[in-house]
């Protein structure tokens, strides 16, 4: 094969790739923060005693987790306007990724909540805290520490899911790569560099999460 | 354009069934190829020598750090650029199988490493060779451990098969988009596609739980 690697076209467009990566990260951060709030609320609902809380929470988590995210992305962008909700492509993608991450994070948080010994709630009640106070100042902080390892793999997988925004022409990293690929025909180089950018970013996210984990670890 | 949804559904019935068939074939092929490859990846990660371990570790880390959509696009464009005429279907299945293999590899590695060392020692003590130890002591236990995570991966693959629509494989999602471009009923037909994907994945999940119960050790 007479193919020689030539990264010239990719380096010339490197700013474009980097701004795509920045947008990917932005989409991920916003969606995961909203998703974490949803996930926490849903996890408390899943572990509550009331069936009125458990059933809708379970339905939400099961439905979202069994649907391909690309179907949700296309649905939000193309079908929601028919229901009178017209969002631009970035907003509709953030809406989808927030709801999607909410369902995955809810399962992560639920597992964490189940690992908190019942005695802590009783101790909280004994010193006169309300249920809300017990959740926000005893259970949630402890649970968050416990779930950090599975939280970091969920966050990485959600970051990778931002690539789906390319399907509705949001100019994030995958979209940028595709554009460079089509314009320059430096196919192998484009995808090598793009993949490297994703791998390095995932690696950095994992490193940051491990750092946070060590800092927050309870003394043993 | 005065057709109702049910009439449109009737007109599109073969297209939808065809799409479901393509989705199922993509998923099955990718899961099968990916699982076979993944078992070797897992074995290499646990029993390989240093060179093999480092190489396979790099492979899994790169694949797991790259979004599936990027794998699909890269596989499609790169295979064409180097003169391998795979076509969208094979290129897409190849990307999904590679993605699946990295996940199955990690699952197999985890399961093999979770088996207590005493099992290997006991097998050695009664005079089994490594191959015998592996096939009749370690592997059956590892399989049981793998099952729940493997079922999850299978459901992931069905969901990931939708990404092949981006490179023009006429699976269920691309078929749905085509139908919508003719009748503009995006709400109804996306709901239908979502419902079909949900049924397939939910079915896999329940089948997995059934197999898990069947193969569980009596406790």
PDB file of N, CA and C in Angstrom, chain B residues 58-154:
ATOM      1  N   UNK B  58      -3.175  -1.890  26.131  1.00  0.00           N
ATOM      2  CA  UNK B  58      -3.249  -0.680  25.305  1.00  0.00           C
ATOM      3  C   UNK B  58      -4.475  -0.754  24.389  1.00  0.00           C
ATOM      4  N   UNK B  59      -4.681  -1.931  23.788  1.00  0.00           N
ATOM      5  CA  UNK B  59      -5.844  -2.126  22.907  1.00  0.00           C
ATOM      6  C   UNK B  59      -7.151  -1.840  23.648  1.00  0.00           C
ATOM      7  N   UNK B  60      -7.350  -2.480  24.808  1.00  0.00           N
ATOM      8  CA  UNK B  60      -8.616  -2.280  25.520  1.00  0.00           C
ATOM      9  C   UNK B  60      -8.759  -0.836  25.995  1.00  0.00           C
ATOM     10  N   UNK B  61      -7.658  -0.230  26.478  1.00  0.00           N
ATOM     11  CA  UNK B  61      -7.786   1.143  26.970  1.00  0.00           C
ATOM     12  C   UNK B  61      -8.126   2.118  25.853  1.00  0.00           C
ATOM     13  N   UNK B  62      -7.513   1.910  24.679  1.00  0.00           N
ATOM     14  CA  UNK B  62      -7.814   2.813  23.559  1.00  0.00           C
ATOM     15  C   UNK B  62      -9.263   2.627  23.108  1.00  0.00           C
ATOM     16  N   UNK B  63      -9.696   1.376  22.982  1.00  0.00           N
ATOM     17  CA  UNK B  63     -11.069   1.128  22.529  1.00  0.00           C
ATOM     18  C   UNK B  63     -12.071   1.663  23.548  1.00  0.00           C
ATOM     19  N   UNK B  64     -11.810   1.423  24.838  1.00  0.00           N
ATOM     20  CA  UNK B  64     -12.753   1.863  25.852  1.00  0.00           C
ATOM     21  C   UNK B  64     -12.752   3.376  26.045  1.00  0.00           C
ATOM     22  N   UNK B  65     -11.666   4.044  25.607  1.00  0.00           N
ATOM     23  CA  UNK B  65     -11.625   5.498  25.745  1.00  0.00           C
ATOM     24  C   UNK B  65     -12.185   6.227  24.538  1.00  0.00           C
ATOM     25  N   UNK B  66     -12.562   5.476  23.506  1.00  0.00           N
ATOM     26  CA  UNK B  66     -13.075   6.086  22.281  1.00  0.00           C
ATOM     27  C   UNK B  66     -14.579   5.855  22.183  1.00  0.00           C
ATOM     28  N   UNK B  67     -15.366   6.891  21.862  1.00  0.00           N
ATOM     29  CA  UNK B  67     -16.813   6.680  21.713  1.00  0.00           C
ATOM     30  C   UNK B  67     -17.123   5.682  20.601  1.00  0.00           C
ATOM     31  N   UNK B  68     -18.179   4.904  20.773  1.00  0.00           N
ATOM     32  CA  UNK B  68     -18.532   3.901  19.767  1.00  0.00           C
ATOM     33  C   UNK B  68     -18.781   4.551  18.403  1.00  0.00           C
ATOM     34  N   UNK B  69     -19.403   5.741  18.427  1.00  0.00           N
ATOM     35  CA  UNK B  69     -19.684   6.403  17.150  1.00  0.00           C
ATOM     36  C   UNK B  69     -18.386   6.686  16.400  1.00  0.00           C
ATOM     37  N   UNK B  70     -17.342   7.066  17.142  1.00  0.00           N
ATOM     38  CA  UNK B  70     -16.041   7.320  16.512  1.00  0.00           C
ATOM     39  C   UNK B  70     -15.472   6.016  15.958  1.00  0.00           C
ATOM     40  N   UNK B  71     -15.629   4.911  16.701  1.00  0.00           N
ATOM     41  CA  UNK B  71     -15.164   3.616  16.195  1.00  0.00           C
ATOM     42  C   UNK B  71     -15.880   3.261  14.899  1.00  0.00           C
ATOM     43  N   UNK B  72     -17.195   3.485  14.887  1.00  0.00           N
ATOM     44  CA  UNK B  72     -17.990   3.145  13.703  1.00  0.00           C
ATOM     45  C   UNK B  72     -17.545   3.986  12.508  1.00  0.00           C
ATOM     46  N   UNK B  73     -17.437   5.308  12.709  1.00  0.00           N
ATOM     47  CA  UNK B  73     -17.027   6.197  11.611  1.00  0.00           C
ATOM     48  C   UNK B  73     -15.613   5.862  11.154  1.00  0.00           C
ATOM     49  N   UNK B  74     -14.702   5.644  12.112  1.00  0.00           N
ATOM     50  CA  UNK B  74     -13.314   5.348  11.765  1.00  0.00           C
ATOM     51  C   UNK B  74     -13.235   4.055  10.975  1.00  0.00           C
ATOM     52  N   UNK B  75     -13.942   3.025  11.452  1.00  0.00           N
ATOM     53  CA  UNK B  75     -13.916   1.737  10.767  1.00  0.00           C
ATOM     54  C   UNK B  75     -14.421   1.883   9.332  1.00  0.00           C
ATOM     55  N   UNK B  76     -15.479   2.650   9.159  1.00  0.00           N
ATOM     56  CA  UNK B  76     -16.084   2.817   7.838  1.00  0.00           C
ATOM     57  C   UNK B  76     -15.148   3.563   6.894  1.00  0.00           C
ATOM     58  N   UNK B  77     -14.650   4.720   7.359  1.00  0.00           N
ATOM     59  CA  UNK B  77     -13.834   5.554   6.463  1.00  0.00           C
ATOM     60  C   UNK B  77     -12.443   4.976   6.268  1.00  0.00           C
ATOM     61  N   UNK B  78     -11.839   4.464   7.366  1.00  0.00           N
ATOM     62  CA  UNK B  78     -10.469   3.960   7.245  1.00  0.00           C
ATOM     63  C   UNK B  78     -10.430   2.700   6.373  1.00  0.00           C
ATOM     64  N   UNK B  79     -11.398   1.796   6.559  1.00  0.00           N
ATOM     65  CA  UNK B  79     -11.372   0.570   5.764  1.00  0.00           C
ATOM     66  C   UNK B  79     -11.499   0.903   4.282  1.00  0.00           C
ATOM     67  N   UNK B  80     -12.284   1.936   3.968  1.00  0.00           N
ATOM     68  CA  UNK B  80     -12.405   2.332   2.559  1.00  0.00           C
ATOM     69  C   UNK B  80     -11.104   2.969   2.081  1.00  0.00           C
ATOM     70  N   UNK B  81     -10.473   3.778   2.945  1.00  0.00           N
ATOM     71  CA  UNK B  81      -9.269   4.511   2.536  1.00  0.00           C
ATOM     72  C   UNK B  81      -8.088   3.573   2.268  1.00  0.00           C
ATOM     73  N   UNK B  82      -7.996   2.480   3.040  1.00  0.00           N
ATOM     74  CA  UNK B  82      -6.869   1.572   2.811  1.00  0.00           C
ATOM     75  C   UNK B  82      -7.184   0.515   1.759  1.00  0.00           C
ATOM     76  N   UNK B  83      -8.354   0.658   1.110  1.00  0.00           N
ATOM     77  CA  UNK B  83      -8.656  -0.213  -0.014  1.00  0.00           C
ATOM     78  C   UNK B  83      -9.342  -1.520   0.363  1.00  0.00           C
ATOM     79  N   UNK B  84      -9.688  -1.646   1.653  1.00  0.00           N
ATOM     80  CA  UNK B  84     -10.459  -2.817   2.075  1.00  0.00           C
ATOM     81  C   UNK B  84     -11.912  -2.481   1.774  1.00  0.00           C
ATOM     82  N   UNK B  85     -12.521  -3.158   0.809  1.00  0.00           N
ATOM     83  CA  UNK B  85     -13.883  -2.757   0.474  1.00  0.00           C
ATOM     84  C   UNK B  85     -14.891  -3.485   1.348  1.00  0.00           C
ATOM     85  N   UNK B  86     -15.059  -2.992   2.592  1.00  0.00           N
ATOM     86  CA  UNK B  86     -15.934  -3.687   3.534  1.00  0.00           C
ATOM     87  C   UNK B  86     -17.405  -3.342   3.343  1.00  0.00           C
ATOM     88  N   UNK B  87     -17.679  -2.105   2.950  1.00  0.00           N
ATOM     89  CA  UNK B  87     -19.067  -1.668   2.901  1.00  0.00           C
ATOM     90  C   UNK B  87     -19.544  -1.324   4.294  1.00  0.00           C
ATOM     91  N   UNK B  88     -20.614  -0.507   4.376  1.00  0.00           N
ATOM     92  CA  UNK B  88     -21.049  -0.005   5.685  1.00  0.00           C
ATOM     93  C   UNK B  88     -21.431  -1.109   6.667  1.00  0.00           C
ATOM     94  N   UNK B  89     -22.113  -2.166   6.197  1.00  0.00           N
ATOM     95  CA  UNK B  89     -22.586  -3.196   7.125  1.00  0.00           C
ATOM     96  C   UNK B  89     -21.407  -3.891   7.820  1.00  0.00           C
ATOM     97  N   UNK B  90     -20.450  -4.400   7.028  1.00  0.00           N
ATOM     98  CA  UNK B  90     -19.317  -5.114   7.617  1.00  0.00           C
ATOM     99  C   UNK B  90     -18.438  -4.187   8.444  1.00  0.00           C
ATOM    100  N   UNK B  91     -18.212  -2.968   7.950  1.00  0.00           N
ATOM    101  CA  UNK B  91     -17.379  -2.028   8.699  1.00  0.00           C
ATOM    102  C   UNK B  91     -18.027  -1.717  10.045  1.00  0.00           C
ATOM    103  N   UNK B  92     -19.350  -1.527  10.027  1.00  0.00           N
ATOM    104  CA  UNK B  92     -20.062  -1.232  11.266  1.00  0.00           C
ATOM    105  C   UNK B  92     -20.025  -2.391  12.246  1.00  0.00           C
ATOM    106  N   UNK B  93     -20.282  -3.605  11.715  1.00  0.00           N
ATOM    107  CA  UNK B  93     -20.254  -4.788  12.583  1.00  0.00           C
ATOM    108  C   UNK B  93     -18.852  -4.974  13.159  1.00  0.00           C
ATOM    109  N   UNK B  94     -17.826  -4.735  12.334  1.00  0.00           N
ATOM    110  CA  UNK B  94     -16.445  -4.849  12.804  1.00  0.00           C
ATOM    111  C   UNK B  94     -16.202  -3.892  13.980  1.00  0.00           C
ATOM    112  N   UNK B  95     -16.655  -2.638  13.828  1.00  0.00           N
ATOM    113  CA  UNK B  95     -16.457  -1.651  14.903  1.00  0.00           C
ATOM    114  C   UNK B  95     -17.160  -2.105  16.179  1.00  0.00           C
ATOM    115  N   UNK B  96     -18.407  -2.578  16.054  1.00  0.00           N
ATOM    116  CA  UNK B  96     -19.150  -3.013  17.238  1.00  0.00           C
ATOM    117  C   UNK B  96     -18.504  -4.230  17.876  1.00  0.00           C
ATOM    118  N   UNK B  97     -17.984  -5.149  17.043  1.00  0.00           N
ATOM    119  CA  UNK B  97     -17.350  -6.352  17.587  1.00  0.00           C
ATOM    120  C   UNK B  97     -16.090  -5.979  18.358  1.00  0.00           C
ATOM    121  N   UNK B  98     -15.329  -5.024  17.835  1.00  0.00           N
ATOM    122  CA  UNK B  98     -14.118  -4.574  18.531  1.00  0.00           C
ATOM    123  C   UNK B  98     -14.496  -3.930  19.864  1.00  0.00           C
ATOM    124  N   UNK B  99     -15.540  -3.083  19.818  1.00  0.00           N
ATOM    125  CA  UNK B  99     -16.038  -2.445  21.041  1.00  0.00           C
ATOM    126  C   UNK B  99     -16.470  -3.509  22.051  1.00  0.00           C
ATOM    127  N   UNK B 100     -17.232  -4.494  21.567  1.00  0.00           N
ATOM    128  CA  UNK B 100     -17.723  -5.566  22.438  1.00  0.00           C
ATOM    129  C   UNK B 100     -16.557  -6.349  23.030  1.00  0.00           C
ATOM    130  N   UNK B 101     -15.516  -6.603  22.223  1.00  0.00           N
ATOM    131  CA  UNK B 101     -14.405  -7.419  22.698  1.00  0.00           C
ATOM    132  C   UNK B 101     -13.674  -6.755  23.856  1.00  0.00           C
ATOM    133  N   UNK B 102     -13.571  -5.421  23.833  1.00  0.00           N
ATOM    134  CA  UNK B 102     -12.858  -4.758  24.927  1.00  0.00           C
ATOM    135  C   UNK B 102     -13.655  -4.876  26.218  1.00  0.00           C
ATOM    136  N   UNK B 103     -14.994  -4.799  26.104  1.00  0.00           N
ATOM    137  CA  UNK B 103     -15.815  -4.937  27.311  1.00  0.00           C
ATOM    138  C   UNK B 103     -15.814  -6.364  27.831  1.00  0.00           C
ATOM    139  N   UNK B 104     -16.002  -7.328  26.916  1.00  0.00           N
ATOM    140  CA  UNK B 104     -16.002  -8.735  27.336  1.00  0.00           C
ATOM    141  C   UNK B 104     -14.635  -9.091  27.922  1.00  0.00           C
ATOM    142  N   UNK B 105     -13.563  -8.557  27.320  1.00  0.00           N
ATOM    143  CA  UNK B 105     -12.222  -8.808  27.835  1.00  0.00           C
ATOM    144  C   UNK B 105     -12.085  -8.406  29.293  1.00  0.00           C
ATOM    145  N   UNK B 106     -12.560  -7.221  29.615  1.00  0.00           N
ATOM    146  CA  UNK B 106     -12.484  -6.743  31.004  1.00  0.00           C
ATOM    147  C   UNK B 106     -13.346  -7.597  31.930  1.00  0.00           C
ATOM    148  N   UNK B 107     -14.516  -8.013  31.423  1.00  0.00           N
ATOM    149  CA  UNK B 107     -15.411  -8.847  32.240  1.00  0.00           C
ATOM    150  C   UNK B 107     -14.741 -10.181  32.548  1.00  0.00           C
ATOM    151  N   UNK B 108     -14.155 -10.801  31.504  1.00  0.00           N
ATOM    152  CA  UNK B 108     -13.502 -12.103  31.677  1.00  0.00           C
ATOM    153  C   UNK B 108     -12.300 -11.968  32.621  1.00  0.00           C
ATOM    154  N   UNK B 109     -11.518 -10.893  32.431  1.00  0.00           N
ATOM    155  CA  UNK B 109     -10.365 -10.663  33.306  1.00  0.00           C
ATOM    156  C   UNK B 109     -10.829 -10.572  34.760  1.00  0.00           C
ATOM    157  N   UNK B 110     -11.860  -9.742  34.996  1.00  0.00           N
ATOM    158  CA  UNK B 110     -12.351  -9.563  36.360  1.00  0.00           C
ATOM    159  C   UNK B 110     -12.799 -10.886  36.966  1.00  0.00           C
ATOM    160  N   UNK B 111     -13.528 -11.682  36.156  1.00  0.00           N
ATOM    161  CA  UNK B 111     -14.070 -12.941  36.671  1.00  0.00           C
ATOM    162  C   UNK B 111     -12.951 -13.918  36.996  1.00  0.00           C
ATOM    163  N   UNK B 112     -11.947 -14.003  36.110  1.00  0.00           N
ATOM    164  CA  UNK B 112     -10.844 -14.948  36.355  1.00  0.00           C
ATOM    165  C   UNK B 112     -10.037 -14.532  37.580  1.00  0.00           C
ATOM    166  N   UNK B 113      -9.849 -13.219  37.733  1.00  0.00           N
ATOM    167  CA  UNK B 113      -9.046 -12.760  38.869  1.00  0.00           C
ATOM    168  C   UNK B 113      -9.801 -12.878  40.188  1.00  0.00           C
ATOM    169  N   UNK B 114     -11.134 -12.989  40.105  1.00  0.00           N
ATOM    170  CA  UNK B 114     -11.924 -13.052  41.332  1.00  0.00           C
ATOM    171  C   UNK B 114     -11.941 -14.465  41.924  1.00  0.00           C
ATOM    172  N   UNK B 115     -11.482 -15.455  41.142  1.00  0.00           N
ATOM    173  CA  UNK B 115     -11.489 -16.828  41.657  1.00  0.00           C
ATOM    174  C   UNK B 115     -10.339 -16.998  42.656  1.00  0.00           C
ATOM    175  N   UNK B 116     -10.632 -17.496  43.859  1.00  0.00           N
ATOM    176  CA  UNK B 116      -9.596 -17.602  44.881  1.00  0.00           C
ATOM    177  C   UNK B 116      -8.424 -18.463  44.410  1.00  0.00           C
ATOM    178  N   UNK B 117      -7.227 -18.071  44.837  1.00  0.00           N
ATOM    179  CA  UNK B 117      -6.004 -18.756  44.422  1.00  0.00           C
ATOM    180  C   UNK B 117      -6.019 -20.229  44.869  1.00  0.00           C
ATOM    181  N   UNK B 118      -6.671 -20.493  45.986  1.00  0.00           N
ATOM    182  CA  UNK B 118      -6.764 -21.856  46.523  1.00  0.00           C
ATOM    183  C   UNK B 118      -7.311 -22.861  45.519  1.00  0.00           C
ATOM    184  N   UNK B 119      -8.171 -22.383  44.611  1.00  0.00           N
ATOM    185  CA  UNK B 119      -8.763 -23.292  43.612  1.00  0.00           C
ATOM    186  C   UNK B 119      -7.685 -23.857  42.694  1.00  0.00           C
ATOM    187  N   UNK B 120      -6.792 -22.970  42.228  1.00  0.00           N
ATOM    188  CA  UNK B 120      -5.703 -23.421  41.364  1.00  0.00           C
ATOM    189  C   UNK B 120      -4.777 -24.347  42.136  1.00  0.00           C
ATOM    190  N   UNK B 121      -4.502 -23.983  43.382  1.00  0.00           N
ATOM    191  CA  UNK B 121      -3.612 -24.804  44.203  1.00  0.00           C
ATOM    192  C   UNK B 121      -4.216 -26.190  44.447  1.00  0.00           C
ATOM    193  N   UNK B 122      -5.504 -26.220  44.735  1.00  0.00           N
ATOM    194  CA  UNK B 122      -6.172 -27.501  44.969  1.00  0.00           C
ATOM    195  C   UNK B 122      -6.093 -28.373  43.722  1.00  0.00           C
ATOM    196  N   UNK B 123      -6.320 -27.743  42.536  1.00  0.00           N
ATOM    197  CA  UNK B 123      -6.280 -28.482  41.285  1.00  0.00           C
ATOM    198  C   UNK B 123      -4.887 -29.051  41.044  1.00  0.00           C
ATOM    199  N   UNK B 124      -3.860 -28.221  41.341  1.00  0.00           N
ATOM    200  CA  UNK B 124      -2.473 -28.670  41.208  1.00  0.00           C
ATOM    201  C   UNK B 124      -2.226 -29.860  42.143  1.00  0.00           C
ATOM    202  N   UNK B 125      -2.758 -29.755  43.358  1.00  0.00           N
ATOM    203  CA  UNK B 125      -2.526 -30.781  44.383  1.00  0.00           C
ATOM    204  C   UNK B 125      -3.076 -32.140  43.947  1.00  0.00           C
ATOM    205  N   UNK B 126      -4.206 -32.143  43.229  1.00  0.00           N
ATOM    206  CA  UNK B 126      -4.742 -33.426  42.780  1.00  0.00           C
ATOM    207  C   UNK B 126      -4.183 -33.807  41.413  1.00  0.00           C
ATOM    208  N   UNK B 127      -3.190 -33.065  40.924  1.00  0.00           N
ATOM    209  CA  UNK B 127      -2.453 -33.468  39.738  1.00  0.00           C
ATOM    210  C   UNK B 127      -3.033 -33.052  38.400  1.00  0.00           C
ATOM    211  N   UNK B 128      -3.891 -32.022  38.367  1.00  0.00           N
ATOM    212  CA  UNK B 128      -4.413 -31.558  37.071  1.00  0.00           C
ATOM    213  C   UNK B 128      -3.362 -30.698  36.367  1.00  0.00           C
ATOM    214  N   UNK B 129      -3.348 -30.789  35.037  1.00  0.00           N
ATOM    215  CA  UNK B 129      -2.477 -29.895  34.269  1.00  0.00           C
ATOM    216  C   UNK B 129      -3.149 -28.524  34.219  1.00  0.00           C
ATOM    217  N   UNK B 130      -2.399 -27.527  33.708  1.00  0.00           N
ATOM    218  CA  UNK B 130      -2.990 -26.190  33.651  1.00  0.00           C
ATOM    219  C   UNK B 130      -4.239 -26.160  32.776  1.00  0.00           C
ATOM    220  N   UNK B 131      -4.172 -26.859  31.620  1.00  0.00           N
ATOM    221  CA  UNK B 131      -5.322 -26.877  30.719  1.00  0.00           C
ATOM    222  C   UNK B 131      -6.537 -27.492  31.409  1.00  0.00           C
ATOM    223  N   UNK B 132      -6.296 -28.608  32.106  1.00  0.00           N
ATOM    224  CA  UNK B 132      -7.407 -29.255  32.829  1.00  0.00           C
ATOM    225  C   UNK B 132      -7.950 -28.342  33.920  1.00  0.00           C
ATOM    226  N   UNK B 133      -7.033 -27.719  34.668  1.00  0.00           N
ATOM    227  CA  UNK B 133      -7.443 -26.790  35.720  1.00  0.00           C
ATOM    228  C   UNK B 133      -8.331 -25.705  35.135  1.00  0.00           C
ATOM    229  N   UNK B 134      -7.841 -25.171  33.986  1.00  0.00           N
ATOM    230  CA  UNK B 134      -8.578 -24.070  33.394  1.00  0.00           C
ATOM    231  C   UNK B 134      -9.955 -24.498  32.916  1.00  0.00           C
ATOM    232  N   UNK B 135     -10.004 -25.608  32.147  1.00  0.00           N
ATOM    233  CA  UNK B 135     -11.288 -25.967  31.532  1.00  0.00           C
ATOM    234  C   UNK B 135     -12.287 -26.522  32.536  1.00  0.00           C
ATOM    235  N   UNK B 136     -11.814 -27.227  33.574  1.00  0.00           N
ATOM    236  CA  UNK B 136     -12.836 -27.836  34.435  1.00  0.00           C
ATOM    237  C   UNK B 136     -12.944 -27.202  35.819  1.00  0.00           C
ATOM    238  N   UNK B 137     -12.018 -26.311  36.192  1.00  0.00           N
ATOM    239  CA  UNK B 137     -12.142 -25.658  37.500  1.00  0.00           C
ATOM    240  C   UNK B 137     -12.417 -24.159  37.351  1.00  0.00           C
ATOM    241  N   UNK B 138     -11.513 -23.473  36.623  1.00  0.00           N
ATOM    242  CA  UNK B 138     -11.598 -22.014  36.581  1.00  0.00           C
ATOM    243  C   UNK B 138     -12.705 -21.506  35.654  1.00  0.00           C
ATOM    244  N   UNK B 139     -12.743 -22.038  34.427  1.00  0.00           N
ATOM    245  CA  UNK B 139     -13.653 -21.495  33.420  1.00  0.00           C
ATOM    246  C   UNK B 139     -15.136 -21.596  33.823  1.00  0.00           C
ATOM    247  N   UNK B 140     -15.590 -22.771  34.330  1.00  0.00           N
ATOM    248  CA  UNK B 140     -17.014 -22.846  34.701  1.00  0.00           C
ATOM    249  C   UNK B 140     -17.387 -21.819  35.768  1.00  0.00           C
ATOM    250  N   UNK B 141     -16.468 -21.570  36.702  1.00  0.00           N
ATOM    251  CA  UNK B 141     -16.760 -20.589  37.744  1.00  0.00           C
ATOM    252  C   UNK B 141     -16.762 -19.169  37.181  1.00  0.00           C
ATOM    253  N   UNK B 142     -15.792 -18.912  36.280  1.00  0.00           N
ATOM    254  CA  UNK B 142     -15.686 -17.578  35.688  1.00  0.00           C
ATOM    255  C   UNK B 142     -16.921 -17.259  34.848  1.00  0.00           C
ATOM    256  N   UNK B 143     -17.399 -18.278  34.093  1.00  0.00           N
ATOM    257  CA  UNK B 143     -18.586 -18.089  33.253  1.00  0.00           C
ATOM    258  C   UNK B 143     -19.769 -17.587  34.067  1.00  0.00           C
ATOM    259  N   UNK B 144     -19.966 -18.221  35.211  1.00  0.00           N
ATOM    260  CA  UNK B 144     -21.085 -17.852  36.066  1.00  0.00           C
ATOM    261  C   UNK B 144     -20.967 -16.403  36.529  1.00  0.00           C
ATOM    262  N   UNK B 145     -19.731 -16.039  36.873  1.00  0.00           N
ATOM    263  CA  UNK B 145     -19.449 -14.667  37.315  1.00  0.00           C
ATOM    264  C   UNK B 145     -19.706 -13.659  36.204  1.00  0.00           C
ATOM    265  N   UNK B 146     -19.360 -14.058  34.973  1.00  0.00           N
ATOM    266  CA  UNK B 146     -19.443 -13.159  33.821  1.00  0.00           C
ATOM    267  C   UNK B 146     -20.869 -12.828  33.420  1.00  0.00           C
ATOM    268  N   UNK B 147     -21.757 -13.791  33.645  1.00  0.00           N
ATOM    269  CA  UNK B 147     -23.072 -13.738  33.033  1.00  0.00           C
ATOM    270  C   UNK B 147     -23.813 -12.399  33.168  1.00  0.00           C
ATOM    271  N   UNK B 148     -24.006 -11.860  34.398  1.00  0.00           N
ATOM    272  CA  UNK B 148     -24.780 -10.619  34.492  1.00  0.00           C
ATOM    273  C   UNK B 148     -24.172  -9.485  33.686  1.00  0.00           C
ATOM    274  N   UNK B 149     -22.838  -9.313  33.777  1.00  0.00           N
ATOM    275  CA  UNK B 149     -22.193  -8.225  33.054  1.00  0.00           C
ATOM    276  C   UNK B 149     -22.241  -8.469  31.551  1.00  0.00           C
ATOM    277  N   UNK B 150     -22.166  -9.766  31.161  1.00  0.00           N
ATOM    278  CA  UNK B 150     -22.205 -10.082  29.739  1.00  0.00           C
ATOM    279  C   UNK B 150     -23.582  -9.771  29.148  1.00  0.00           C
ATOM    280  N   UNK B 151     -24.639 -10.046  29.914  1.00  0.00           N
ATOM    281  CA  UNK B 151     -25.995  -9.728  29.456  1.00  0.00           C
ATOM    282  C   UNK B 151     -26.150  -8.222  29.279  1.00  0.00           C
ATOM    283  N   UNK B 152     -25.592  -7.447  30.225  1.00  0.00           N
ATOM    284  CA  UNK B 152     -25.601  -5.991  30.088  1.00  0.00           C
ATOM    285  C   UNK B 152     -24.921  -5.556  28.809  1.00  0.00           C
ATOM    286  N   UNK B 153     -23.772  -6.175  28.522  1.00  0.00           N
ATOM    287  CA  UNK B 153     -23.029  -5.826  27.309  1.00  0.00           C
ATOM    288  C   UNK B 153     -23.860  -6.152  26.073  1.00  0.00           C
ATOM    289  N   UNK B 154     -24.546  -7.295  26.098  1.00  0.00           N
ATOM    290  CA  UNK B 154     -25.385  -7.666  24.956  1.00  0.00           C
ATOM    291  C   UNK B 154     -26.450  -6.603  24.705  1.00  0.00           C
TER     292      UNK B 154
END
